[in-house]
Coordinates of C-alpha atoms in Angstrom, one line a residue:
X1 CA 0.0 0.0 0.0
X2 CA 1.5 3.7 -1.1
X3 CA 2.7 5.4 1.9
X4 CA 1.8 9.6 2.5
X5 CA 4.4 11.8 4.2
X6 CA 1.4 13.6 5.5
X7 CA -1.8 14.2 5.9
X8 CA -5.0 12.8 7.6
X9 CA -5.9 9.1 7.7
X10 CA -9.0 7.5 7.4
X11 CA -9.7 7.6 10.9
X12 CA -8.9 11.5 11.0
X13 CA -5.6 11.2 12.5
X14 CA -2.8 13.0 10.9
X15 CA -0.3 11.0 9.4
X16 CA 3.8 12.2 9.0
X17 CA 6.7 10.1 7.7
X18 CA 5.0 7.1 6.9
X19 CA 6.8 4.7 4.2
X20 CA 6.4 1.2 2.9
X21 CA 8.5 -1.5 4.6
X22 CA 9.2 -4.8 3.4
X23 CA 9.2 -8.2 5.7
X24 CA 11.9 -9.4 5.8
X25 CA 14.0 -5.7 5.4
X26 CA 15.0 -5.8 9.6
X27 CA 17.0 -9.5 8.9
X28 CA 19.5 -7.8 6.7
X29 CA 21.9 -6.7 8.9
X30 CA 21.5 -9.3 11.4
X31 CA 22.7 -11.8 8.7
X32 CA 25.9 -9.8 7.6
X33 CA 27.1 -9.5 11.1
X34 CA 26.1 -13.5 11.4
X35 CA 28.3 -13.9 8.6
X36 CA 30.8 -11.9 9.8
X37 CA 31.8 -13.4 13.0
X38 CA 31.5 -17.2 11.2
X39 CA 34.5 -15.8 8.8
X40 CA 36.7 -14.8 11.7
X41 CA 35.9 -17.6 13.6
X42 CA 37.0 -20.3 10.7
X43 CA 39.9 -17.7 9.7
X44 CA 41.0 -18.2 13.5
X45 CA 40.9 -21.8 13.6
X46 CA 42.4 -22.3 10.2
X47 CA 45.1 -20.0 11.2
X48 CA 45.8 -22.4 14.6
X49 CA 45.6 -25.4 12.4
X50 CA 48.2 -24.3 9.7
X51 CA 50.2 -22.8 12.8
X52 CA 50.0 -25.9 14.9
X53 CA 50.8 -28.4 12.2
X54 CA 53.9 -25.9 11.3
X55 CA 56.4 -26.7 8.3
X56 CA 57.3 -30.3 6.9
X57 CA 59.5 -31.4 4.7
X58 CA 60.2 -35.6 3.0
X59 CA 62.5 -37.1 0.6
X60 CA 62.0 -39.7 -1.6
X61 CA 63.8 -41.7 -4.5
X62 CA 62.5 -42.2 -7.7
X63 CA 63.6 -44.3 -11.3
X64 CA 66.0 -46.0 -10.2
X65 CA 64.5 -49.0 -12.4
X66 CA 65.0 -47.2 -15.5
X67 CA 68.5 -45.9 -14.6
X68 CA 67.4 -42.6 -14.2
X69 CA 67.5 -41.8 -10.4
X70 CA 66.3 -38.6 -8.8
X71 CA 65.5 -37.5 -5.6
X72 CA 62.4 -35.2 -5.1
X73 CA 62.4 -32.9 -2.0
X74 CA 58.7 -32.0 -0.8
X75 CA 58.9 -29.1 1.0
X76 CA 55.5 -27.8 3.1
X77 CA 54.7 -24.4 5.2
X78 CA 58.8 -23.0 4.7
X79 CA 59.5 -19.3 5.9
X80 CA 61.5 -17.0 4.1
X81 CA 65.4 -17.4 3.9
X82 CA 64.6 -21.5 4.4
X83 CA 67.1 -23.6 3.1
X84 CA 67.3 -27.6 2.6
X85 CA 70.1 -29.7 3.8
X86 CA 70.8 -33.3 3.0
X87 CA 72.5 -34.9 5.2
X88 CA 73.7 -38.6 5.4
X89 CA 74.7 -40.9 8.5
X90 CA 78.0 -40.8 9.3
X91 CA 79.2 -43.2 12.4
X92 CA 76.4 -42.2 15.0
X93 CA 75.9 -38.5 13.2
X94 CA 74.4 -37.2 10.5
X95 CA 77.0 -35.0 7.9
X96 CA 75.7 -32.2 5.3
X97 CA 76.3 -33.1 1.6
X98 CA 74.1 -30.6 0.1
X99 CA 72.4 -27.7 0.7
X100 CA 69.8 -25.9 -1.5
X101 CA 67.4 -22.8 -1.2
X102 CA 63.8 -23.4 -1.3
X103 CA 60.8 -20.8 -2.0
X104 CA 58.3 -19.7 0.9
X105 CA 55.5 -21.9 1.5
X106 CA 55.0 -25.0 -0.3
X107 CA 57.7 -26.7 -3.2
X108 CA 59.0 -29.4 -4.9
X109 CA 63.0 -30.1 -5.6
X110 CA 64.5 -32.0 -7.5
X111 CA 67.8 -33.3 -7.8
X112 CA 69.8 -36.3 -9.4
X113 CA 70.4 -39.4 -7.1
X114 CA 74.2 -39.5 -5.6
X115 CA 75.6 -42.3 -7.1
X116 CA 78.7 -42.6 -4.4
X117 CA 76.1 -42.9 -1.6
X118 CA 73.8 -45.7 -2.3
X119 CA 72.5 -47.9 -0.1
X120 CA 73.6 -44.8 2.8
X121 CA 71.0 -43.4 4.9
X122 CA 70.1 -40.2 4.4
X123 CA 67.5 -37.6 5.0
X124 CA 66.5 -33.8 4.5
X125 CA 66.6 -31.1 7.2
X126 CA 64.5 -27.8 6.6
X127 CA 66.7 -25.4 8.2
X128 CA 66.0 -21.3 8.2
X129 CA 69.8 -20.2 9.7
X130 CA 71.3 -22.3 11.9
X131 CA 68.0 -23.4 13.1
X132 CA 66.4 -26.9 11.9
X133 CA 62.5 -26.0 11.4
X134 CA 61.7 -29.7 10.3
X135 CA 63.7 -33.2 9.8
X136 CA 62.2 -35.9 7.1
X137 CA 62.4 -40.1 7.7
X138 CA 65.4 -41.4 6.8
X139 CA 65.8 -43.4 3.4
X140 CA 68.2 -45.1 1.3
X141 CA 69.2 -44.7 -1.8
X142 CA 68.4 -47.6 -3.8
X143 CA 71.4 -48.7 -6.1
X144 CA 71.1 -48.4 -10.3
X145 CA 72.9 -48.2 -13.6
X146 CA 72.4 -45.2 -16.2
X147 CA 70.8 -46.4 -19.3
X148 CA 73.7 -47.9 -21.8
X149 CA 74.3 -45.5 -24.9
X150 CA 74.0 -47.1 -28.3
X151 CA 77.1 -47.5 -30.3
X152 CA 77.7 -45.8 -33.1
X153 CA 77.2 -48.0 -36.6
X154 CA 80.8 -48.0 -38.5
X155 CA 81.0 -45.5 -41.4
X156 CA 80.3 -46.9 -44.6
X157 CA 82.4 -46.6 -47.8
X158 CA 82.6 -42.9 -49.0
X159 CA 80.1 -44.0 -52.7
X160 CA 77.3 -45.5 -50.2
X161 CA 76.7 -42.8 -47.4
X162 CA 74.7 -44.5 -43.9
X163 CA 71.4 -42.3 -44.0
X164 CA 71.8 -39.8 -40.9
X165 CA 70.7 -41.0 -38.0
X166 CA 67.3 -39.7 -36.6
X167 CA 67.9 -37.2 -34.0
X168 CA 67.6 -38.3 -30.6
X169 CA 66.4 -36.4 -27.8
X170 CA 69.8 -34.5 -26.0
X171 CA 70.7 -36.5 -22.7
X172 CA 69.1 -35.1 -19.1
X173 CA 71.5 -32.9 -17.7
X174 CA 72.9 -34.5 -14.3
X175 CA 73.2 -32.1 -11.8
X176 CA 75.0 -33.9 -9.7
X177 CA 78.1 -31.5 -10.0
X178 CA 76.2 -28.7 -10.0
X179 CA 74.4 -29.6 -6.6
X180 CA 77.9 -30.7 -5.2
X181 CA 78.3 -28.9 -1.9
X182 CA 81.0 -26.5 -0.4
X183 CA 84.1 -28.4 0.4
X184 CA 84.6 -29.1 4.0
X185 CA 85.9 -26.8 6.4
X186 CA 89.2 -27.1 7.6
X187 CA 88.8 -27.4 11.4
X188 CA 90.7 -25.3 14.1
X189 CA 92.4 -27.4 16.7
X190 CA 92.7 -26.7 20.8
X191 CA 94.4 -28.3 23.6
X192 CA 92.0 -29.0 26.1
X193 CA 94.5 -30.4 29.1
X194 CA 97.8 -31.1 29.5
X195 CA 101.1 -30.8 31.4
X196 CA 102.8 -27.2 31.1
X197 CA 105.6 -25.0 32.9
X198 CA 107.7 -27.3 35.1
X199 CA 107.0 -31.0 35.9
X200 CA 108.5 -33.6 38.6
X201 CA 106.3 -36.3 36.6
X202 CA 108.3 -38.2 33.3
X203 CA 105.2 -39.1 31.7
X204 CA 102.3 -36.7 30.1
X205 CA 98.8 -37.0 28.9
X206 CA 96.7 -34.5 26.7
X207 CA 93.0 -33.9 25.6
X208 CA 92.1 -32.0 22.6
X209 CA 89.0 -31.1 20.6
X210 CA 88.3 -29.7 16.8
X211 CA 86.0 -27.1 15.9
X212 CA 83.7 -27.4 14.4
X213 CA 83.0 -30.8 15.6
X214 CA 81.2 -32.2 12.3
X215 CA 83.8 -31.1 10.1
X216 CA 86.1 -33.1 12.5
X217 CA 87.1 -36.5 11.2
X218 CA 90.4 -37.3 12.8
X219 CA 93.3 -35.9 14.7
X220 CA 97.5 -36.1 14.4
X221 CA 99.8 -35.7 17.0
X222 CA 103.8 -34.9 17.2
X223 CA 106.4 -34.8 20.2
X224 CA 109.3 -32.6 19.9
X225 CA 109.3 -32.0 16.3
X226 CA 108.8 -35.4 14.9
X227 CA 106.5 -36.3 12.4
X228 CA 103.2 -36.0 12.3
X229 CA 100.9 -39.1 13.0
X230 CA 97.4 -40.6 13.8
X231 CA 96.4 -40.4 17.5
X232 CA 93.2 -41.1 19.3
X233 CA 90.1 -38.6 19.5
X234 CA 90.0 -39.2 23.3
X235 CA 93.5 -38.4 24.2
X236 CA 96.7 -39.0 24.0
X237 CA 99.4 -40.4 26.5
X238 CA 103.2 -40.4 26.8
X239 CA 105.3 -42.3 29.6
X240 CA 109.3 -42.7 30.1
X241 CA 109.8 -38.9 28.9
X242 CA 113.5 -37.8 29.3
X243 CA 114.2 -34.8 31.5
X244 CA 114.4 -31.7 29.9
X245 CA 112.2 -29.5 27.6
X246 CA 109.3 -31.0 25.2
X247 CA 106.7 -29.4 22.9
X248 CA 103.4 -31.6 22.0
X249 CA 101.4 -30.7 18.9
X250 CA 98.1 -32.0 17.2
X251 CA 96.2 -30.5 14.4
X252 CA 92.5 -31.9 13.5
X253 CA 91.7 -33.1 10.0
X254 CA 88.6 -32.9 8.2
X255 CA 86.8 -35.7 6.0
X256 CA 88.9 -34.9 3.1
X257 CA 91.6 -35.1 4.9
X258 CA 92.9 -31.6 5.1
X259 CA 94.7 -30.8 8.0
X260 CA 94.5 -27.7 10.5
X261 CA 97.4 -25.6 9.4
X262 CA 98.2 -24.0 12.6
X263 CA 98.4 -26.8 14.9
X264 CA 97.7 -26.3 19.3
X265 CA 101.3 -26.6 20.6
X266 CA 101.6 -27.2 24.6
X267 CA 105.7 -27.1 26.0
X268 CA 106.3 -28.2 29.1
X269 CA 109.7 -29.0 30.8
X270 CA 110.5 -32.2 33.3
X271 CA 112.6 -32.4 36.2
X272 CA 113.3 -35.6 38.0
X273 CA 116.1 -35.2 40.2
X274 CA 115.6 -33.8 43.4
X275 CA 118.1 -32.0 45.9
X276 CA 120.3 -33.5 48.3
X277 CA 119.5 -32.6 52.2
X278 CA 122.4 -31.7 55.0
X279 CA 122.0 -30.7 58.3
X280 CA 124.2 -28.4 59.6
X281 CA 123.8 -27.5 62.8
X282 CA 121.2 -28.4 66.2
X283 CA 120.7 -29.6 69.3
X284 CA 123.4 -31.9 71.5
X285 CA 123.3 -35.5 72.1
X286 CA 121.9 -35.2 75.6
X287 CA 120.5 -31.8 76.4
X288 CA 118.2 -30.5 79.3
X289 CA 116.8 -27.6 77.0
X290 CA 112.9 -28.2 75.7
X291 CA 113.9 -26.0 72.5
X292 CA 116.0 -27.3 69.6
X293 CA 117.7 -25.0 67.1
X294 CA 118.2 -26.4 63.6
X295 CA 120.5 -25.1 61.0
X296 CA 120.3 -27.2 56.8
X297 CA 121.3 -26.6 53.2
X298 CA 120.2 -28.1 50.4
X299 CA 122.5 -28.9 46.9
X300 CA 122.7 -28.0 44.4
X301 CA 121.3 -24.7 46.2
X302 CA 120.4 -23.2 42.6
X303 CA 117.7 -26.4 42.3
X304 CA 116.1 -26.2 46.0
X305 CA 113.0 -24.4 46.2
X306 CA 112.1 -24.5 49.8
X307 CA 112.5 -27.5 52.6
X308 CA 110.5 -29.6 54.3
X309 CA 110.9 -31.0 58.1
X310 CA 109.4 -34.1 60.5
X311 CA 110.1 -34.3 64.1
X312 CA 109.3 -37.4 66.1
X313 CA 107.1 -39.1 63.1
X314 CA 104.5 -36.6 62.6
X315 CA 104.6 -35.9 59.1
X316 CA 106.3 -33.3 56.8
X317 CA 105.4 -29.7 56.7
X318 CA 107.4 -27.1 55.4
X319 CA 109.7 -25.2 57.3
X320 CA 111.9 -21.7 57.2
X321 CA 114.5 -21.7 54.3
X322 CA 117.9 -22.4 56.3
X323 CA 116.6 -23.0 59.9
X324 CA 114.3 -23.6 62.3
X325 CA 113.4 -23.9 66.0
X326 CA 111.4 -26.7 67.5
X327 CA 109.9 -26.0 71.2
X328 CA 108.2 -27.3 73.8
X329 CA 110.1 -30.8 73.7
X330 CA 109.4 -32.9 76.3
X331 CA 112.3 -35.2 78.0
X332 CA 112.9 -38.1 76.2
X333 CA 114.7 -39.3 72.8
X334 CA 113.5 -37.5 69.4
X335 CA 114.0 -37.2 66.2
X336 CA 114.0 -34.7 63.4
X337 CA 114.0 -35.0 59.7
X338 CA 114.3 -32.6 56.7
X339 CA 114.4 -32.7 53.1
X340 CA 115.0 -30.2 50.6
X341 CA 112.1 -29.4 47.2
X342 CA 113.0 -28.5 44.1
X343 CA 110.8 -26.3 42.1
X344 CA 109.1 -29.2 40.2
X345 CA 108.2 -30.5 43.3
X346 CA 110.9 -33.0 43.8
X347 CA 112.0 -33.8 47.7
X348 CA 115.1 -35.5 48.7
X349 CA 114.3 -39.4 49.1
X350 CA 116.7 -39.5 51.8
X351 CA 116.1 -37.0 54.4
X352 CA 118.9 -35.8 56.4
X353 CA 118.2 -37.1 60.2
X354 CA 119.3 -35.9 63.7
X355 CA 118.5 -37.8 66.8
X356 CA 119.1 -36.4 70.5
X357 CA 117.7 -36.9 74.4
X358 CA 116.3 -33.8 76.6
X359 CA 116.7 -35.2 80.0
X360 CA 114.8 -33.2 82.9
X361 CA 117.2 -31.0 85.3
X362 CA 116.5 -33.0 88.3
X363 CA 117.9 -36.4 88.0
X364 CA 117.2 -39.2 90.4
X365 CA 117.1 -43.4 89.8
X366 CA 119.4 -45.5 87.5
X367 CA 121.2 -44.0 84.1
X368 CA 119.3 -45.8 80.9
X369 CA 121.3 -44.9 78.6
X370 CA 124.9 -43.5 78.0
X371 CA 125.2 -39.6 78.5
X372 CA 127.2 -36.7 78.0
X373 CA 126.4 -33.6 79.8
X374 CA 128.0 -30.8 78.0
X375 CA 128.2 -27.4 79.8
X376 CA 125.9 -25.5 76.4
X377 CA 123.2 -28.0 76.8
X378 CA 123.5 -29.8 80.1
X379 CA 124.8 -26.9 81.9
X380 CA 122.9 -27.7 85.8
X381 CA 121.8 -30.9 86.9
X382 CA 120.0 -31.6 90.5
X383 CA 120.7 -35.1 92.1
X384 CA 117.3 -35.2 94.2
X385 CA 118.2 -38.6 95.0
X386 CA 121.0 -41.1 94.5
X387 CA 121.9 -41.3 90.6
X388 CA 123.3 -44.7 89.9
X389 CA 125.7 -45.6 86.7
X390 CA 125.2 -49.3 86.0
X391 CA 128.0 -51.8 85.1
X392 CA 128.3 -51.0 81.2
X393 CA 127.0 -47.9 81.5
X394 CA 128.6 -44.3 80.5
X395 CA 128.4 -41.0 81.6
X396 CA 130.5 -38.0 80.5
X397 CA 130.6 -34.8 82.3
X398 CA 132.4 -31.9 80.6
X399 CA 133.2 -28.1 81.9
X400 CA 130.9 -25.7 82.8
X401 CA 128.3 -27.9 84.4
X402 CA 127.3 -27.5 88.2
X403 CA 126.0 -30.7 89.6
X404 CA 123.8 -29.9 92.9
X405 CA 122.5 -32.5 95.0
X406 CA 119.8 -32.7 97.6
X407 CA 120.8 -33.8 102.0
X408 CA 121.6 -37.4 101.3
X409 CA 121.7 -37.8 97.6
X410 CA 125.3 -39.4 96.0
X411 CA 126.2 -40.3 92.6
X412 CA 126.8 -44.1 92.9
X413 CA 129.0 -45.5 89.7
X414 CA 129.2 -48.8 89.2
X415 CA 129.8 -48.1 85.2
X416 CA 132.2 -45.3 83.8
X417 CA 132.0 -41.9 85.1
X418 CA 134.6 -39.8 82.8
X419 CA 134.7 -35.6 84.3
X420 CA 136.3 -33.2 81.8
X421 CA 136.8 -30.0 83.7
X422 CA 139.4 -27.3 82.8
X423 CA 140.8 -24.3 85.3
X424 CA 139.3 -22.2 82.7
X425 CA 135.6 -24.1 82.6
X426 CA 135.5 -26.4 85.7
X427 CA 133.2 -28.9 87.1
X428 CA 131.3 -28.0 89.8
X429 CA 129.8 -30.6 92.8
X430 CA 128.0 -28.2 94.9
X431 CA 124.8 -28.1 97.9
X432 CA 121.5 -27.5 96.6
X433 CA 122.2 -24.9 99.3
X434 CA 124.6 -23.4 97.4
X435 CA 123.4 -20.2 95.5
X436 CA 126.5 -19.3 94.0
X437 CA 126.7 -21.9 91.6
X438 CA 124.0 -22.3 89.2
X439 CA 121.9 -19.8 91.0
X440 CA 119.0 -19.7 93.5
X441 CA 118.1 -23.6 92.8
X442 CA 116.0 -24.0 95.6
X443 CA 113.8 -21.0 95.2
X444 CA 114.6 -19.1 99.0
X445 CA 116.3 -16.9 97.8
X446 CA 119.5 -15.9 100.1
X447 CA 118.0 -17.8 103.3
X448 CA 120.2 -20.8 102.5
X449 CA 124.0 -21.3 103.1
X450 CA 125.8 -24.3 102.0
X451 CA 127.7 -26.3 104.4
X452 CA 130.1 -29.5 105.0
X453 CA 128.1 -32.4 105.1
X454 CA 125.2 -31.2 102.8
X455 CA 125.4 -33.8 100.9
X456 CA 127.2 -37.2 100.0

């Protein structure tokens, strides 16, 4: 029915703006935003798909049977800047033989068949950089023989011509050559362990490593300037070396043999022999003094590094270069050892060795042993009680020693008893009364006089 902008209606109401309108004209636009969101939705989920799937790439082998083998390179969902790499198995890795560029998206490559790797297993990485994006199943080449060319029929006599030949079509172009990869690097070579300076030890052992590791087939190895030859991958070891200076160098060669030209060198220098030890100087045989002064050299002095000492058995530690004291020694027998170092570590094998006995000041009982007080070391003894020498039993007393002895104590000798006193350094027998002679012994100071019949 026409529609009026204006004017009255039937039913005498005014009418404004009125216009016809179709049934189904308010779907429209709730269609086209249906429609809409469906798109986006299937665009989203196709997008996650392709995403989640990612790239893919397989290899496969075909005509071998008619002597015409190639290998086609399926390539699915590649970036930009992807590249193809074939590799084949190599030990227990996998080494690149080609490598080829390969459009974005989805493609096809193909190549001929490499004759000198039949029956090898290979496969195809899609790489983009140094980073593989997708690996295929390894295959094998299967083996075949090109197609054999017909000879060519013998020329006939110059008056009967041989018709031409019908032309054939021109051979398929084997790009084997063309596909042939970059030679192998040459790899760099480094010394991973090994002996260097100065060495006590005759023998050596070395660890080294190529870079980069695939192009690494094999190493060689030379000792002071010798010629080059093979050594192991894991190391190599050396006993019995002379003493002196040595150089080791190894160089790392590739699969085509080429060899690092600037070989890892590692010099080192051994030094077996170690110093010899002497004592010069310490302590006397029989002593009353708890501390012991030590004097030593070591030869040849231009070898020793430093020294080494033991007292009594209680293991080496080092000790001052020249000298040293040892303290707090109680009475008894001990002994002392010291060796000299070299600076490759070296000690003397055969320590020098002193042995001496502190007895206490106060002496009292039965000799044990034979003695020899010495005025430096032994210079005041106290018999608290009767000393006895036994039958077999010596005891030498030399100048500058004060013997004291307690009311009723004697020196009973039974053994030897040899006194080597001098005007100039005398013996002394005195009182422990006596403070004149090896001073205030009994500890009252000047309350004490000695007299006859004190002791003995």
């Amino acid at each position: 029915m026409p529609g009026r902008r204006s004017g009255e209606g039937s039913n005498g109401l005014t009418v404004i703006g009125r216009q016809n309108v179709h049934p189904g004209g308010a779907l429209r636009p709730l269609l086209l935003i249906c429609l809409v969101a469906g798109a986006v939705v299937f665009l989203s989920v196709s997008w996650g798909e392709a995403k989640k799937r990612g790239p893919a790439v397989a290899m496969v082998a075909k005509g071998a049977a008619k002597g015409k083998c190639r290998l086609v390179i399926a390539v699915k969902g590649a970036p930009r800047r992807s590249r193809v790499v074939i590799q084949v198995r190599r030990g227990r890795g996998w080494r690149a033989i080609r490598v080829r560029r390969v459009k974005k998206g989805a493609s096809r490559t193909r190549m001929a068949c490499l004759r000198r790797f039949a029956r090898v297993r290979m496969r195809v990485v899609l790489v983009r950089g140094k980073r593989p994006l997708a690996k295929s199943r390894p295959i094998r080449q299967p083996r075949w023989r090109p197609p054999v060319q017909p000879q060519q029929p013998p020329a006939l006599p110059a008056l009967q011509p041989a018709p031409a030949p019908p032309p054939s079509d021109p051979p398929e172009a084997d790009d084997d050559d063309a596909d042939d990869p970059p030679p192998d690097p040459v790899p760099e070579t480094a010394i991973d362990s090994g002996p260097s300076g100065l060495q006590s030890a005759a023998g050596a052992s070395f660890t080294y490593s190529g870079f980069p590791v695939a192009a690494t087939e094999s190493f060689e190895c030379r000792l002071d300037g010798a010629a080059f030859g093979p050594c192991p991958g894991a190391g190599k070891d050396y006993a019995g070396l002379p003493d002196g200076e040595h150089t080791f160098a190894v160089r790392a060669l590739n699969g085509s043999g080429d060899a690092d030209p600037t070989p890892a060198t590692r010099s080192w220098e051994i030094d077996t022999v170690a110093p010899e030890t002497t004592i010069e100087s310490g302590p006397a045989d029989t002593t009353t003094s708890t501390v012991a002064a030590f004097g030593y050299s070591g030869a040849p002095s231009a070898d020793v590094a430093g020294f080494e000492c033991e007292i009594d058995g209680g293991g080496f530690a080092d000790c001052p270069e020249g000298g040293g004291d040892f303290s707090d020694l109680d009475p008894g027998e001990h002994v002392v050892k010291v060796r000299a170092v070299d600076a490759a570590g070296n000690a003397d094998p055969t320590p020098a060795i002193h042995e001496w006995h502190v007895i206490p000041v106060e002496q009292c009982g039965e000799l044990d042993r034979d003695q020899t007080w010495q005025g430096d070391a032994v210079p005041l003894i106290v018999l608290t009680c009767d000393l006895e020498i036994p039958a077999g039993m010596e005891l030498g007393i030399e100048g500058d020693v004060v013997v004291k002895a307690a009311s009723g104590a004697t020196l009973h000798i039974e053994g030897t008893l040899e006194a080597d006193g001098t005007d100039t350094e005398p013996i002394t027998f005195t009182s422990l009364e006596d403070d004149s002679a090896g001073g205030d012994t009994n500890g009252d100071g000047d309350a004490s006089t000695p007299e006859a019949g004190d002791w003995g």
